[in-house]
Coordinates of C-alpha atoms in Angstrom, one line a residue:
M134 CA -138.4 -88.9 -84.6
D135 CA -137.5 -85.3 -84.1
P136 CA -133.7 -84.8 -84.0
H137 CA -134.1 -82.2 -81.3
T138 CA -135.9 -84.7 -79.0
D139 CA -133.9 -87.9 -79.8
F140 CA -131.5 -87.2 -76.9
L141 CA -134.4 -87.6 -74.5
T142 CA -135.6 -91.0 -75.7
D143 CA -132.2 -92.5 -76.1
K144 CA -131.5 -92.3 -72.4
Y145 CA -134.8 -94.1 -71.4
D146 CA -134.9 -96.9 -74.0
D147 CA -134.4 -99.6 -71.3
L148 CA -137.3 -98.3 -69.2
D149 CA -139.9 -101.1 -68.8
L150 CA -143.5 -99.8 -68.6
S151 CA -145.3 -103.2 -68.8
D152 CA -146.2 -103.5 -65.1
W153 CA -147.6 -99.9 -65.1
D154 CA -151.3 -99.7 -64.9
E155 CA -153.2 -97.8 -67.6
E156 CA -154.1 -94.9 -65.3
K157 CA -150.5 -94.3 -64.2
L158 CA -149.3 -94.6 -67.8
N159 CA -151.9 -92.0 -69.1
A160 CA -150.8 -89.6 -66.3
T161 CA -147.2 -89.9 -67.3
K162 CA -148.0 -89.3 -71.0
L163 CA -150.0 -86.2 -69.9
Y164 CA -147.0 -84.8 -68.0
M165 CA -144.7 -85.5 -71.0
Q166 CA -147.1 -83.7 -73.3
K167 CA -147.2 -80.6 -71.0
F168 CA -143.4 -80.7 -70.9
Q169 CA -143.2 -80.8 -74.7
N170 CA -145.7 -77.9 -75.1
K171 CA -143.8 -75.7 -72.7
V172 CA -140.3 -76.3 -74.1
D173 CA -139.7 -75.0 -77.7
F174 CA -136.9 -77.1 -79.2
S175 CA -136.8 -75.2 -82.5
M176 CA -133.7 -73.2 -83.2
K177 CA -134.5 -69.4 -82.8
S178 CA -132.4 -66.6 -84.2
E179 CA -130.8 -64.5 -81.6
R180 CA -132.3 -61.0 -81.1
K181 CA -130.3 -58.1 -82.3
L182 CA -128.8 -56.2 -79.4
K183 CA -129.3 -52.5 -79.3
D184 CA -126.5 -50.3 -78.3
K185 CA -125.5 -46.6 -78.5
S186 CA -124.4 -47.0 -82.1
D187 CA -128.1 -47.0 -83.0
R188 CA -128.5 -43.6 -81.4
A189 CA -125.2 -42.1 -82.7
T190 CA -125.6 -38.8 -84.5
T191 CA -123.7 -36.6 -86.8
D192 CA -123.7 -32.8 -86.0
H193 CA -125.9 -33.7 -83.0
A194 CA -129.0 -34.1 -85.4
L195 CA -128.4 -36.6 -88.1
D196 CA -129.2 -40.0 -86.6
R197 CA -130.0 -43.2 -88.5
R198 CA -133.7 -42.5 -89.2
S199 CA -133.0 -38.9 -90.1
R200 CA -130.4 -39.9 -92.7
A201 CA -132.8 -42.5 -94.1
I202 CA -135.4 -39.7 -94.7
L203 CA -132.9 -37.5 -96.4
F204 CA -131.7 -40.3 -98.7
K205 CA -135.3 -41.1 -99.5
M206 CA -136.0 -37.5 -100.4
M207 CA -132.9 -37.5 -102.7
N208 CA -134.1 -40.6 -104.4
Q209 CA -137.5 -39.0 -105.0
E210 CA -135.6 -35.9 -106.4
V211 CA -137.2 -33.6 -103.9
F212 CA -133.6 -32.2 -103.8
T213 CA -130.6 -33.5 -105.6
E214 CA -127.7 -32.2 -103.6
I215 CA -127.1 -31.6 -99.9
N216 CA -124.4 -29.3 -98.7
G217 CA -123.0 -28.3 -95.3
C218 CA -124.7 -27.0 -92.2
I219 CA -125.6 -23.3 -92.4
S220 CA -127.1 -22.9 -88.9
T221 CA -127.1 -24.7 -85.6
G222 CA -129.4 -24.2 -82.7
K223 CA -130.7 -25.7 -79.5
E224 CA -133.4 -27.8 -81.3
A225 CA -132.3 -28.3 -84.9
N226 CA -129.7 -27.9 -87.6
V227 CA -130.3 -26.3 -91.0
Y228 CA -128.6 -27.6 -94.1
H229 CA -128.3 -26.0 -97.6
V230 CA -129.7 -28.2 -100.4
L231 CA -130.3 -27.8 -104.2
D232 CA -133.3 -29.1 -106.1
K233 CA -133.3 -30.3 -109.7
H234 CA -133.8 -26.8 -111.0
N235 CA -130.7 -25.7 -109.1
S236 CA -132.8 -23.6 -106.7
D237 CA -131.5 -22.9 -103.2
L238 CA -133.5 -24.6 -100.4
A239 CA -133.1 -25.3 -96.7
V240 CA -133.6 -28.5 -94.8
K241 CA -134.2 -28.3 -91.0
V242 CA -133.4 -31.5 -89.2
Y243 CA -134.5 -31.6 -85.6
M244 CA -132.5 -33.2 -82.8
T245 CA -133.9 -36.5 -81.4
S246 CA -131.0 -38.1 -79.5
I247 CA -129.3 -35.1 -78.0
M248 CA -131.9 -32.5 -77.0
P249 CA -130.7 -29.5 -75.1
F250 CA -134.1 -27.9 -75.5
K251 CA -136.2 -29.7 -72.8
S252 CA -138.9 -27.1 -72.0
R253 CA -141.3 -27.9 -74.9
D254 CA -144.3 -28.8 -72.8
K255 CA -145.2 -25.2 -71.8
Y256 CA -145.3 -24.2 -75.5
V257 CA -147.7 -27.0 -76.3
R258 CA -150.0 -26.8 -73.3
G259 CA -153.2 -24.9 -74.2
D260 CA -152.7 -25.2 -77.9
F261 CA -156.0 -26.2 -79.5
R262 CA -154.3 -28.2 -82.2
M263 CA -152.7 -30.3 -79.6
R264 CA -155.8 -30.7 -77.5
H265 CA -155.8 -34.5 -77.8
G266 CA -152.3 -34.6 -76.4
Y267 CA -149.0 -35.7 -77.9
S268 CA -146.9 -38.8 -77.2
K269 CA -143.9 -38.5 -75.0
A270 CA -143.1 -42.2 -75.2
T271 CA -140.1 -41.7 -77.4
S272 CA -138.1 -38.7 -78.3
W273 CA -138.9 -39.3 -82.0
K274 CA -142.6 -39.0 -81.5
L275 CA -142.2 -35.9 -79.4
V276 CA -139.9 -34.1 -81.8
S277 CA -141.9 -35.1 -84.9
K278 CA -144.9 -33.4 -83.3
W279 CA -142.8 -30.3 -82.6
A280 CA -141.7 -30.3 -86.3
E281 CA -145.3 -30.5 -87.4
K282 CA -146.1 -27.5 -85.2
E283 CA -143.6 -25.4 -86.9
Y284 CA -144.8 -26.6 -90.3
R285 CA -148.4 -25.6 -89.6
N286 CA -147.3 -22.2 -88.1
L287 CA -145.3 -21.4 -91.2
I288 CA -148.3 -22.2 -93.4
R289 CA -150.5 -20.0 -91.3
I290 CA -148.1 -17.1 -91.4
K291 CA -147.5 -17.5 -95.2
Q292 CA -151.2 -17.5 -95.9
S293 CA -151.6 -14.1 -94.3
G294 CA -149.4 -12.6 -97.1
L295 CA -148.3 -9.7 -94.9
I296 CA -145.2 -11.2 -93.1
S297 CA -141.9 -12.1 -94.6
C298 CA -141.0 -15.7 -93.6
P299 CA -139.7 -18.9 -95.3
T300 CA -142.1 -20.9 -97.4
P301 CA -142.7 -24.5 -96.0
L302 CA -142.5 -27.1 -98.8
R303 CA -142.5 -30.6 -97.2
L304 CA -142.5 -32.3 -93.8
K305 CA -141.4 -35.9 -93.2
G306 CA -140.8 -37.0 -89.7
V307 CA -138.3 -34.7 -88.1
V308 CA -137.1 -33.2 -91.5
L309 CA -138.7 -30.0 -92.7
L310 CA -138.0 -28.6 -96.2
M311 CA -138.4 -24.9 -96.9
T312 CA -137.1 -22.1 -99.0
L313 CA -133.7 -20.5 -98.2
I314 CA -133.6 -16.9 -97.1
G315 CA -130.5 -15.6 -98.8
K316 CA -128.8 -14.9 -102.1
D317 CA -126.7 -17.2 -104.3
G318 CA -126.7 -20.0 -101.8
I319 CA -125.4 -17.7 -99.0
P320 CA -127.9 -17.5 -96.1
A321 CA -129.1 -14.1 -94.9
P322 CA -127.4 -12.8 -91.7
K323 CA -129.2 -12.5 -88.5
L324 CA -130.4 -9.1 -87.4
K325 CA -127.8 -9.0 -84.6
D326 CA -125.0 -9.6 -87.2
A327 CA -126.4 -7.3 -89.9
C328 CA -124.7 -4.2 -88.7
N329 CA -121.3 -5.9 -88.5
D330 CA -121.5 -8.1 -91.6
P331 CA -118.8 -7.0 -94.1
E332 CA -120.6 -8.7 -97.0
L333 CA -123.5 -6.2 -96.8
D334 CA -123.4 -3.2 -99.0
Q335 CA -122.0 -0.4 -96.8
E336 CA -123.1 2.3 -99.3
T337 CA -126.7 1.7 -98.2
P338 CA -126.7 1.6 -94.4
L339 CA -129.4 -0.1 -92.5
D340 CA -132.5 1.9 -91.9
W341 CA -133.1 1.0 -88.3
P342 CA -136.3 3.1 -87.7
A343 CA -137.9 1.5 -90.8
L344 CA -136.9 -2.0 -89.6
Y345 CA -138.4 -1.3 -86.2
A346 CA -141.6 -0.1 -87.7
Q347 CA -141.8 -3.3 -89.8
V348 CA -141.2 -5.6 -86.9
V349 CA -143.7 -3.8 -84.7
N350 CA -146.3 -4.1 -87.5
D351 CA -145.4 -7.8 -88.0
V352 CA -145.9 -8.6 -84.4
R353 CA -149.4 -7.2 -84.5
T354 CA -150.2 -8.9 -87.8
L355 CA -149.0 -12.2 -86.3
Y356 CA -151.4 -11.7 -83.4
Q357 CA -154.4 -10.3 -85.1
K358 CA -154.4 -12.1 -88.5
C359 CA -152.5 -15.4 -87.8
R360 CA -153.6 -15.7 -84.2
L361 CA -150.1 -16.6 -83.1
I362 CA -147.4 -15.2 -80.7
H363 CA -143.8 -16.0 -81.6
A364 CA -142.8 -16.6 -78.0
D365 CA -139.1 -16.3 -78.8
L366 CA -138.8 -13.2 -80.9
S367 CA -135.4 -11.4 -80.7
E368 CA -132.6 -10.4 -83.0
Y369 CA -131.5 -14.0 -83.1
N370 CA -134.7 -15.1 -84.8
L371 CA -134.8 -12.3 -87.4
L372 CA -132.9 -12.4 -90.6
Y373 CA -132.0 -9.3 -92.7
L374 CA -132.4 -9.4 -96.5
N375 CA -133.3 -6.8 -99.1
G376 CA -134.0 -4.1 -96.5
K377 CA -136.5 -6.2 -94.6
A378 CA -136.6 -8.4 -91.5
W379 CA -137.6 -12.0 -92.0
I380 CA -139.2 -14.0 -89.1
I381 CA -137.8 -17.5 -88.6
D382 CA -138.0 -20.3 -86.0
V383 CA -141.7 -20.4 -85.2
S384 CA -141.8 -23.9 -83.8
Q385 CA -142.5 -22.6 -80.3
A386 CA -145.1 -20.1 -81.5
V387 CA -148.3 -20.4 -79.5
E388 CA -151.9 -19.4 -80.2
H389 CA -153.3 -16.3 -78.6
E390 CA -155.6 -18.4 -76.4
S391 CA -152.6 -20.1 -74.7
P392 CA -152.6 -19.6 -70.9
Q393 CA -149.2 -17.9 -71.0
A394 CA -149.7 -16.1 -74.3
L395 CA -149.7 -12.5 -72.9
E396 CA -146.5 -13.2 -71.0
Y397 CA -144.8 -14.4 -74.1
L398 CA -146.0 -11.4 -76.0
R399 CA -144.7 -9.0 -73.5
T400 CA -141.3 -10.7 -73.6
D401 CA -141.2 -10.5 -77.4
C402 CA -142.1 -6.8 -77.2
Y403 CA -139.4 -6.2 -74.6
N404 CA -136.7 -8.0 -76.6
V405 CA -137.5 -6.0 -79.7
N406 CA -137.5 -2.7 -77.9
T407 CA -134.2 -3.5 -76.1
F408 CA -132.4 -4.4 -79.3
F409 CA -133.5 -1.4 -81.3
R410 CA -132.8 1.0 -78.5
K411 CA -129.2 -0.2 -78.6
Q412 CA -129.2 0.9 -82.3
G413 CA -130.4 4.4 -81.3
V414 CA -134.0 4.1 -82.3
P415 CA -136.6 5.9 -80.2
T416 CA -139.0 3.1 -79.5
L417 CA -142.5 2.8 -78.1
T418 CA -142.9 2.1 -74.5
L419 CA -143.6 -1.5 -73.6
R420 CA -147.2 -0.7 -72.8
E421 CA -147.7 1.2 -76.0
F422 CA -146.2 -1.7 -78.0
F423 CA -148.3 -4.2 -76.1
E424 CA -151.6 -2.4 -76.4
W425 CA -151.0 -1.6 -80.1
V426 CA -150.7 -5.4 -80.7
V427 CA -153.6 -6.7 -78.6
N428 CA -156.2 -3.9 -79.0
P429 CA -159.1 -5.4 -81.1
S430 CA -160.8 -2.0 -81.7
L431 CA -157.9 -0.7 -83.8
P432 CA -158.0 -1.1 -87.6
S433 CA -157.1 -4.4 -89.2
P434 CA -153.4 -4.9 -90.1
D435 CA -154.2 -5.0 -93.8
D436 CA -156.1 -1.7 -93.5
P437 CA -154.1 1.4 -94.6
S438 CA -155.4 3.4 -91.7
S439 CA -153.6 0.9 -89.4
R440 CA -150.3 2.1 -90.8
V441 CA -151.3 5.7 -90.3
Y442 CA -152.1 5.0 -86.6
L443 CA -148.7 3.3 -86.2
N444 CA -146.9 6.3 -87.8
N445 CA -148.5 8.6 -85.3
L446 CA -147.3 6.4 -82.4
L447 CA -143.8 6.3 -83.8
A448 CA -143.8 10.1 -84.3
N449 CA -144.8 10.6 -80.6
A450 CA -142.0 8.2 -79.6
E451 CA -139.5 10.1 -81.7
A452 CA -140.6 13.4 -80.1
R453 CA -140.2 11.8 -76.7
G454 CA -136.8 10.4 -77.4
I455 CA -134.9 7.8 -75.4
D456 CA -135.4 8.3 -71.7
E457 CA -134.3 6.3 -68.7
T458 CA -137.8 6.7 -67.1
V459 CA -139.2 4.8 -70.1
T460 CA -136.9 1.9 -69.3
I461 CA -137.9 1.8 -65.7
E462 CA -141.6 1.9 -66.7
D463 CA -141.0 -1.0 -69.1
D464 CA -139.4 -3.1 -66.4
A465 CA -142.4 -2.5 -64.1
F466 CA -145.0 -3.2 -66.8
R467 CA -143.2 -6.4 -67.8
F468 CA -144.3 -8.2 -64.7
V469 CA -147.7 -6.8 -64.1
H470 CA -150.6 -9.4 -64.1
I471 CA -152.9 -8.8 -67.0
P472 CA -156.2 -10.7 -67.2
R473 CA -157.2 -12.0 -70.7
N474 CA -160.8 -11.0 -70.5
L475 CA -163.3 -9.4 -68.2
S476 CA -164.5 -12.8 -66.8
A477 CA -161.0 -13.1 -65.2
V478 CA -161.3 -9.6 -63.6
Y479 CA -162.8 -10.0 -60.2
P480 CA -162.7 -6.4 -59.0
F481 CA -164.1 -4.9 -62.2
V482 CA -167.0 -3.1 -60.6
R483 CA -164.7 -1.8 -57.8
D484 CA -162.3 -0.4 -60.4
F485 CA -165.1 1.2 -62.4
L486 CA -166.5 2.9 -59.3
K487 CA -163.1 4.1 -58.2
I488 CA -162.5 5.6 -61.6
Q489 CA -165.9 7.4 -61.5
Q490 CA -165.1 8.7 -58.1
G491 CA -161.7 9.9 -59.1
K492 CA -159.9 7.6 -56.7
L493 CA -158.2 5.5 -59.5
N494 CA -156.3 6.7 -62.5
P495 CA -157.4 5.0 -65.8
D496 CA -153.7 4.6 -66.7
Q497 CA -153.5 2.0 -63.9
I498 CA -156.0 -0.3 -65.6
Y499 CA -153.9 -2.7 -67.7
Y500 CA -156.6 -5.0 -69.0
A501 CA -158.6 -2.3 -70.9
A502 CA -156.8 -2.7 -74.2
V503 CA -156.9 -6.5 -74.1
S504 CA -160.6 -6.6 -73.5
G505 CA -161.4 -3.8 -75.9
M506 CA -162.7 -1.5 -73.3
K507 CA -162.3 2.3 -73.0
P508 CA -159.6 3.4 -70.5
D509 CA -162.3 4.6 -68.1
L510 CA -164.2 1.2 -68.4
S511 CA -167.3 3.0 -69.5
G512 CA -167.9 0.9 -72.6
A513 CA -166.3 -0.8 -75.6
Q514 CA -163.9 1.1 -77.7
S515 CA -165.5 -0.2 -80.9
E516 CA -168.6 1.8 -80.2
D517 CA -166.7 5.1 -80.6
I518 CA -165.3 3.9 -83.9
L519 CA -168.8 2.9 -85.1
E520 CA -170.3 6.2 -84.0
S521 CA -167.5 8.2 -85.8
R522 CA -168.0 6.2 -88.9
I523 CA -171.8 6.7 -88.8
Q524 CA -171.2 10.4 -88.3
E525 CA -168.8 10.5 -91.2
Q526 CA -171.2 8.5 -93.4
S527 CA -174.1 10.8 -92.5
S528 CA -172.1 13.9 -93.1
N529 CA -170.9 12.5 -96.5
T530 CA -174.4 11.6 -97.5
S531 CA -175.8 15.0 -96.5
D532 CA -173.0 16.8 -98.3
S533 CA -173.6 14.7 -101.4
E534 CA -177.4 15.3 -101.2
T535 CA -177.0 19.0 -100.9
S536 CA -174.4 19.2 -103.7
E537 CA -176.7 17.1 -105.9
S538 CA -179.7 19.2 -105.1
S539 CA -177.8 22.4 -105.8
S540 CA -176.5 21.1 -109.1
E541 CA -179.9 20.0 -110.1
Y542 CA -181.4 23.3 -109.2
S543 CA -178.7 25.2 -111.1
H544 CA -178.7 23.1 -114.2
S545 CA -182.3 21.9 -114.6
P546 CA -184.9 24.3 -115.8
P547 CA -187.7 25.3 -113.4
N548 CA -190.9 23.3 -113.2
K549 CA -189.2 20.3 -114.8
K550 CA -188.2 17.1 -113.0
S551 CA -184.7 15.7 -113.6
T552 CA -184.6 12.4 -115.4
S553 CA -182.1 9.6 -115.2
A554 CA -182.7 8.3 -118.7
R555 CA -179.8 8.0 -121.0
P556 CA -179.1 11.0 -123.2
R557 CA -180.4 11.0 -126.8
G558 CA -178.1 9.9 -129.5
E559 CA -175.8 8.0 -127.1
S560 CA -173.4 5.8 -128.8
P561 CA -172.8 2.1 -127.7
E562 CA -169.3 3.0 -126.5
S563 CA -170.4 5.9 -124.4
R564 CA -173.2 3.8 -123.0
K565 CA -170.7 1.1 -121.9
L566 CA -168.5 3.8 -120.3
R567 CA -171.5 5.3 -118.5
K568 CA -172.6 1.9 -117.1
K569 CA -169.1 1.1 -116.0
A570 CA -168.8 4.4 -114.2
V571 CA -172.1 3.8 -112.5
K572 CA -171.0 0.3 -111.3
E573 CA -167.8 1.6 -109.9
H574 CA -169.6 4.4 -108.1
Q575 CA -172.0 1.9 -106.5
A576 CA -169.2 -0.5 -105.6
K577 CA -167.4 2.4 -103.9
K578 CA -170.5 3.3 -101.9
R579 CA -171.0 -0.3 -100.8
R580 CA -167.5 -0.4 -99.3
T581 CA -168.3 2.3 -96.8
K582 CA -171.9 1.4 -96.3
I583 CA -173.0 0.7 -92.7
P584 CA -175.6 -2.0 -92.2
K585 CA -179.1 -0.9 -91.3
H586 CA -179.3 -2.8 -88.1
V587 CA -176.2 -1.0 -86.8
K588 CA -177.7 2.4 -87.8
R589 CA -181.0 1.6 -86.1
R590 CA -179.2 0.5 -82.9
H591 CA -177.3 3.8 -82.7
L592 CA -180.3 5.9 -83.6
K593 CA -182.3 4.4 -80.8
K594 CA -179.6 5.5 -78.4

């Protein structure tokens, strides 16, 4: 007998079932069988009760699961020593660690239990990488997706090779390992503290105009090359080291196709201008800054001519100086509705006709730079650039042809055709040098060569 059911049979030993008919007896057995199936007499272990101790954190970020990930990384010798917290924020804490080569690294641990930053959804909505949605069932799943977003953004920025930012090394859950921006284990100061930091070398004061030019160029590179908008760019998310500004905290960075991308971009430009104006730098207007970033017809950020164009803009800003009217215009432009493309512009034909009739000033058209149109909406800006390049190419080729013909006429004897054969008695070394020079010349011509279909298209016009 089962010891757990003996107490049931002991009480009913004197029960006489001899006068029961078989049908009644079978029904009773059936009910007893159902009763035994429903009741589990086996001893079960009590479930562990969950309380607030499971969600308890240290420094508002290190909970039980985060500490387990850190210990696992230490056992795997990803890093060998973890030191104190070097930075705290609304979404994560950053700790200084050392690897087995005694190199300085940084570990960013995101908050999962205590989350002051609750407006994450607007930065994820419209992101192509999150098109399948993200789980909000638990805070851990939500924050781990947020950490993955920053990890992928840092990889994209680092691959551009044009922006100074930390190098992401490893991601596990809500723990992100990256390089430390600093010297000798001391983190670099934020840009807002750089002018008042006593540890900085006072013999070489900060070059604020150069820093402003770098940040302006980085914002455009971030938009044009990385297809990202920081969405929280300010002096609090810029570090100063070795005379350069380093961009950090890109977890909320959105793609340029996000519904609110242009609003975030204008806010970033406004914050940058506001800070550098306080440092006495004659900045661009908000509209100049914005159009410099979004205009697709301007040279690529890795093109040297892009830097020349930016220097001209900064020279005009320096000649203009700091004016109160510029601040008023910036405040007005900050809240103007700007469509992303021409399909979102309903009165496009009306605006075009008003400009042609002189009833509308082209400066009042705010979507021309975003869409790549001319200020008067008469066509794309890229056509002007192509035409100018074609004219330069044709002028260069005509000049080279005339110079070659004149040189041939002056050096070659009359009634004799010039030949391209190698000279007599050419040594092997001179032959190699001549071929190398020819190849370099041909490669140089190919860089500026315009495709034939583009030439035909413009010649037909």
